[in-house]
XYZ file of C-alpha atoms in Angstrom:
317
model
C 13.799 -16.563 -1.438
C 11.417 -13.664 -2.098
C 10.526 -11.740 0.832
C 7.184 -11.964 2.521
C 5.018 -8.366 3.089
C 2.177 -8.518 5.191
C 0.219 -5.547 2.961
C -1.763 -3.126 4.883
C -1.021 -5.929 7.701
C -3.193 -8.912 6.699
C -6.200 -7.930 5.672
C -7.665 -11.572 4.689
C -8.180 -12.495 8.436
C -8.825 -8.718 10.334
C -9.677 -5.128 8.584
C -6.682 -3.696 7.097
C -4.176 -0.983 8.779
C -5.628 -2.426 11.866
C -2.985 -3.261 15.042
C -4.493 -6.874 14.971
C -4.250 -7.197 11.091
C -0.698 -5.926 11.698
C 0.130 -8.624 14.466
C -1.588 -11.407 12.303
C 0.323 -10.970 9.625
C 3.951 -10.917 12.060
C 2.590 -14.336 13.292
C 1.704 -15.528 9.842
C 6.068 -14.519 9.183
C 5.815 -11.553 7.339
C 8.924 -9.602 6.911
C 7.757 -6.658 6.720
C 4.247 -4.579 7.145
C 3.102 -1.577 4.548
C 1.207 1.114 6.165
C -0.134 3.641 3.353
C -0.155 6.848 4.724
C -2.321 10.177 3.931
C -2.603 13.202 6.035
C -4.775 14.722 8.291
C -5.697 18.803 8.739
C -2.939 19.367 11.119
C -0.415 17.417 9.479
C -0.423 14.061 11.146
C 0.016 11.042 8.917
C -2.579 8.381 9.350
C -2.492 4.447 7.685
C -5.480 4.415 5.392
C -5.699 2.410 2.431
C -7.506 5.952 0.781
C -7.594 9.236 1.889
C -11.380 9.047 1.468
C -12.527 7.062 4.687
C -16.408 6.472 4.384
C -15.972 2.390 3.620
C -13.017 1.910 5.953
C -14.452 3.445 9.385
C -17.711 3.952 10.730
C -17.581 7.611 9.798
C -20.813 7.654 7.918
C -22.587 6.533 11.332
C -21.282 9.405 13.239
C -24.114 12.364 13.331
C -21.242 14.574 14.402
C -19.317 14.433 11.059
C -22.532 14.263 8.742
C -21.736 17.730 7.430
C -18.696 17.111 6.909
C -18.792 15.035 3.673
C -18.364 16.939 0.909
C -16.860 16.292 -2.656
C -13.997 16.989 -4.151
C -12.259 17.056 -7.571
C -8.285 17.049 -8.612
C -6.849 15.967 -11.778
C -10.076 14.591 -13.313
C -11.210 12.705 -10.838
C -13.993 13.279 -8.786
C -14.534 11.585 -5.193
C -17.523 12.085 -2.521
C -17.479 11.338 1.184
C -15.374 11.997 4.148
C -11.411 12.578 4.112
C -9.084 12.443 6.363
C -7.873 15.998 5.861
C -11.081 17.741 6.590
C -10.298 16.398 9.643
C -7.554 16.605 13.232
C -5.990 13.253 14.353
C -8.078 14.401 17.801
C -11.284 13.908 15.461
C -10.191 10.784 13.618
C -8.940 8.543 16.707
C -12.612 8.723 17.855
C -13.432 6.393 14.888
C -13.129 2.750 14.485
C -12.075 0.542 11.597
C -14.474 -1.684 9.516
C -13.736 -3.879 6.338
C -12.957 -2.355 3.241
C -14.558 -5.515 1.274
C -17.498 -7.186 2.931
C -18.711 -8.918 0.025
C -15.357 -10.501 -0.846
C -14.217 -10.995 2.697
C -17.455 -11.650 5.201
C -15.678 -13.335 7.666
C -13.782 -10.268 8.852
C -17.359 -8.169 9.407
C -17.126 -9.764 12.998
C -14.325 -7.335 13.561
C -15.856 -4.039 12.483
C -16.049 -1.117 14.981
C -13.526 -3.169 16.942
C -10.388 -0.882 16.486
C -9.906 2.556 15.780
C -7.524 4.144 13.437
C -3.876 3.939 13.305
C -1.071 6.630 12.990
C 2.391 6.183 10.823
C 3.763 6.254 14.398
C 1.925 3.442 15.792
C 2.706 1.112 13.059
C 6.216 1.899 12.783
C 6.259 1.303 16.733
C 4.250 -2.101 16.195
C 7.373 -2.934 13.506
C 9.991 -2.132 15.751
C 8.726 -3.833 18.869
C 8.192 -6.912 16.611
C 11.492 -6.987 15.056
C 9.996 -6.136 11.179
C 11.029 -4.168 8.433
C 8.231 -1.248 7.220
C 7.395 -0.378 3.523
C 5.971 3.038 4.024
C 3.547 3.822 1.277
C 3.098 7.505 0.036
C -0.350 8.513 -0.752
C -1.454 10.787 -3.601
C 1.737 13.261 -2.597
C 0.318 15.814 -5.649
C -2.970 16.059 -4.036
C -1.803 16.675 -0.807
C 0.590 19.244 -2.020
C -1.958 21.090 -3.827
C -4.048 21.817 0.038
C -0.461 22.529 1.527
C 0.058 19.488 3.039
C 3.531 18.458 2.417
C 3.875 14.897 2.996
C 7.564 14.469 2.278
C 8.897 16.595 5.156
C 6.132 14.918 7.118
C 6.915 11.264 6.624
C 10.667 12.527 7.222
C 10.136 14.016 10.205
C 8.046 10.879 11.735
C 10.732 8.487 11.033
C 13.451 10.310 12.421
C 11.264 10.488 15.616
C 9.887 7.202 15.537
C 13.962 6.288 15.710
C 14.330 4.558 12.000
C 17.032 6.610 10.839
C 18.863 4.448 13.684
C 22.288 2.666 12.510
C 20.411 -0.272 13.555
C 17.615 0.049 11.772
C 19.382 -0.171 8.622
C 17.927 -2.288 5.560
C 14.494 -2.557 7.040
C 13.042 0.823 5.940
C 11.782 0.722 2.539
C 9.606 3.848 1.170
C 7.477 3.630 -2.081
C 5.153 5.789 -3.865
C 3.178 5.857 -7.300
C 4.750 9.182 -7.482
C 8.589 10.146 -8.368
C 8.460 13.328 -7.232
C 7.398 12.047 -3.806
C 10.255 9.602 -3.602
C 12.654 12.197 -4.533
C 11.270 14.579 -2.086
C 11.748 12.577 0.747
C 15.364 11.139 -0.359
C 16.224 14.910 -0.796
C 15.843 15.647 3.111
C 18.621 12.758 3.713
C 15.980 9.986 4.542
C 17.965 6.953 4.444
C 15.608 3.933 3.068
C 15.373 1.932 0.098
C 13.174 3.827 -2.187
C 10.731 1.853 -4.660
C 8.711 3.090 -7.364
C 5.345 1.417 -7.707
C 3.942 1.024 -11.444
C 0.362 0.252 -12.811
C -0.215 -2.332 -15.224
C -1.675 0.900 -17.708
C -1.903 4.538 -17.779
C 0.875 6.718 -16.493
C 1.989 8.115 -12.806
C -0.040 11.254 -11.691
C 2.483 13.651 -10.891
C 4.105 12.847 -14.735
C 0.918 13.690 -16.331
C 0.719 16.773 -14.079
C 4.052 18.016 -15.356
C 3.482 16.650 -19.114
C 0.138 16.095 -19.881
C -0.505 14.013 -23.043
C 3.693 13.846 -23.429
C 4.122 12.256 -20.218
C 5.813 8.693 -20.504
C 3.741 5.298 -19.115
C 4.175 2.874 -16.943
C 5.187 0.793 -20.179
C 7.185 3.148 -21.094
C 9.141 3.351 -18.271
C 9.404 -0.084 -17.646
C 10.905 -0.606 -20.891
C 13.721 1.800 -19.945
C 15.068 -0.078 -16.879
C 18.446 1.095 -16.948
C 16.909 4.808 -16.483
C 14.986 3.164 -13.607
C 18.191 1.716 -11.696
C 19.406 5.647 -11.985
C 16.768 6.852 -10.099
C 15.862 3.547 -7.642
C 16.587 0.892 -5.278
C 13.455 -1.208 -6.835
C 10.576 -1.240 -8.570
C 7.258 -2.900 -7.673
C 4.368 -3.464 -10.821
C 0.718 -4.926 -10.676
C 1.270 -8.500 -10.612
C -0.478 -9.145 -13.789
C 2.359 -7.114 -15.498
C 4.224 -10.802 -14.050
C 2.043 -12.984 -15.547
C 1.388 -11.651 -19.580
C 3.893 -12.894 -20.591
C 5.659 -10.045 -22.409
C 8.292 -10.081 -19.166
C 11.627 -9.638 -20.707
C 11.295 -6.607 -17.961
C 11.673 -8.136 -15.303
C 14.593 -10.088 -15.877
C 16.208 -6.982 -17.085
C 15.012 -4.814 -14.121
C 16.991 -7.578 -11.704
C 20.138 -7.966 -14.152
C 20.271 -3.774 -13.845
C 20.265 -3.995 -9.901
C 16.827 -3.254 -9.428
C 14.627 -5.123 -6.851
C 11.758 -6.124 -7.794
C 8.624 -6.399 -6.116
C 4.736 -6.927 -6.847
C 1.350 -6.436 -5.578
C -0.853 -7.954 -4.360
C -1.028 -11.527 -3.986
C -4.617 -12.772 -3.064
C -5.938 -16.353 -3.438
C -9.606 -15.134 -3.963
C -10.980 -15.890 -8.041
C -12.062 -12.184 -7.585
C -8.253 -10.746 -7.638
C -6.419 -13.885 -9.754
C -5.568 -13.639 -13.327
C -8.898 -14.936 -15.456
C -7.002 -18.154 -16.366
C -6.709 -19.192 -12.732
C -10.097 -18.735 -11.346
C -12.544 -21.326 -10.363
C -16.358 -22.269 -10.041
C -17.752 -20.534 -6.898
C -18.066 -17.231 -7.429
C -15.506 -14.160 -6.563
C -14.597 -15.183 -2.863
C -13.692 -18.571 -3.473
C -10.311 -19.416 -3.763
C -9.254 -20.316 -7.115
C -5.542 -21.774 -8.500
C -3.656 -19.251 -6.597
C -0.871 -21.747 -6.115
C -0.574 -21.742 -9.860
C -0.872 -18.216 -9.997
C 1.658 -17.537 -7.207
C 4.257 -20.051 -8.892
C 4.501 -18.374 -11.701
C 4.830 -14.971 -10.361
C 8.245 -16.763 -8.177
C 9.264 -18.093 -10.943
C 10.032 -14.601 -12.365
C 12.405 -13.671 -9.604
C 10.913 -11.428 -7.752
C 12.852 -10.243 -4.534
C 9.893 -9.763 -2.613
C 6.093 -10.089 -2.698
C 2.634 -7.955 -0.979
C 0.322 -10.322 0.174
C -2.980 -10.582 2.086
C -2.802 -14.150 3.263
C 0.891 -14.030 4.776
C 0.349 -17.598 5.957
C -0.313 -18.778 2.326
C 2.574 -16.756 0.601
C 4.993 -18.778 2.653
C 3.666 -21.952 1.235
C 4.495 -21.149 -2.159
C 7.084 -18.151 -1.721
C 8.867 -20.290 1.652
């Protein structure tokens, strides 16, 4: 039975990497909760879905901060707003959450400016008081490095503090990152988890390209070298629509190697389901997610990241 993750808590009925999004989805039965975590100017690690924070607080309302938003460029990307290592956690608690996507998800407007931010700490707390595993997420690691913050011995340091390096802790701490190198850094400093590599449906992992430039392996690539994977990992988790192409010969040979497997995200809204399983009504209706969702169990996956907790168990159990 594929295990149930409540991702970024549940974000379908309250603003994500809120407490109440968090609590929703332990009612719903998720067995776990995913905080991603980026970093803040003096090195405290706070559950944002980005690192840029101008569409999930009310930031851009604050007169305060107006001079702080800036731009900022790394690795051929450019962003502009407010980020959250411009600024202390002192600065940052002032603020309070709003939706990420009002447009798709209207009803949770109601709860905007209702909650402020959340540390790593305070989730992890909100897990353990709950009885709930955590999948810690590692944010753009390479980006972080690059301004000196280090967010391997960070993320260390807070769960040894937070007390889940505990004996009884054990098998409910899962760590994952788009990013080897960040994954490796943390196992290096004795972490004990179950560390998970996340991989896109295209394109290749940052920190490769970093290192390799045009050379570097892809996602494809690496996915079609699964017995290199099991070397290096305790499971893998790909887009979902890498589950539902068809060419999955992967993922039965990512399970038979040892490797969990895991996907992202399941959502019932036509806006986030495969083309073939959307409806009439526009991109927040709900489409054939039950069709979608069936066929993504049937490919064995040992666990699934899902908005609607409540609805995963109907088709997950």
């Amino acid at each position: 039975m594929p295990v149930i993750i409540g991702h970024r808590g549940a974000p379908a009925y309250r603003p994500e990497h809120t407490r109440s999004s968090y609590e929703v989805a332990i009612d719903q039965g998720a067995a776990f909760i995913e905080p991603d975590v980026v970093a803040t100017s003096d090195g405290v690690l706070v559950v944002r879905h980005e690192n840029e924070i101008s569409g999930t607080t009310d930031i851009a309302d604050r007169p305060e901060f107006a001079h702080r938003r800036t731009t900022k460029s790394f690795a051929g990307h450019e962003v502009t707003g407010w980020f959250t290592e411009d600024f202390t956690w002192d600065e940052l608690a002032t603020l309070f959450c709003r939706e990420r996507i009002p447009q798709i998800r209207p009803g949770n407007v109601q709860y905007d400016a209702a909650e402020p931010m959340l540390r790593l700490r305070d989730v992890l707390d909100i897990a353990r008081t709950n009885g709930v595993g955590v999948v810690v997420e590692i944010k753009h690691a390479p980006y972080f490095a690059s301004i000196g913050l280090d967010l391997a011995p960070l993320v260390g340091d807070e769960l040894i503090a937070a007390g889940w390096q505990d004996p009884e802790r054990s098998g409910s701490l899962i760590i994952e990152s788009f990013e080897e190198s960040a994954l490796r850094a943390v196992r290096e400093r004795g972490i004990r988890a179950r560390f998970v590599y996340l991989l896109e449906q295209t394109g290749a992992a940052l920190d490769l390209v970093l290192a390799h430039g045009s050379g570097a392996p892809t996602y494809r690539d690496q996915l079609n070298d699964v017995a290199g994977l099991a070397d290096r990992f305790d499971g893998i988790s790909v887009h979902k629509n890498l589950l539902l192409a068809g060419d999955t010969e992967f993922a039965a040979r990512a399970i038979d190697a040892g490797l969990d497997l895991f996907t992202w995200t399941c959502r019932p809204e036509n806006a986030f389901l495969a083309r073939r399983f959307r409806t009439p009504g526009g991109r927040s209706a709900f489409g054939e997610w039950r069709a979608e969702w069936d066929e993504i169990r049937r490919s064995g996956v040992t666990g699934v990241f899902a908005d609607h907790p409540d609805l995963a168990r109907e088709v997950f159990g």
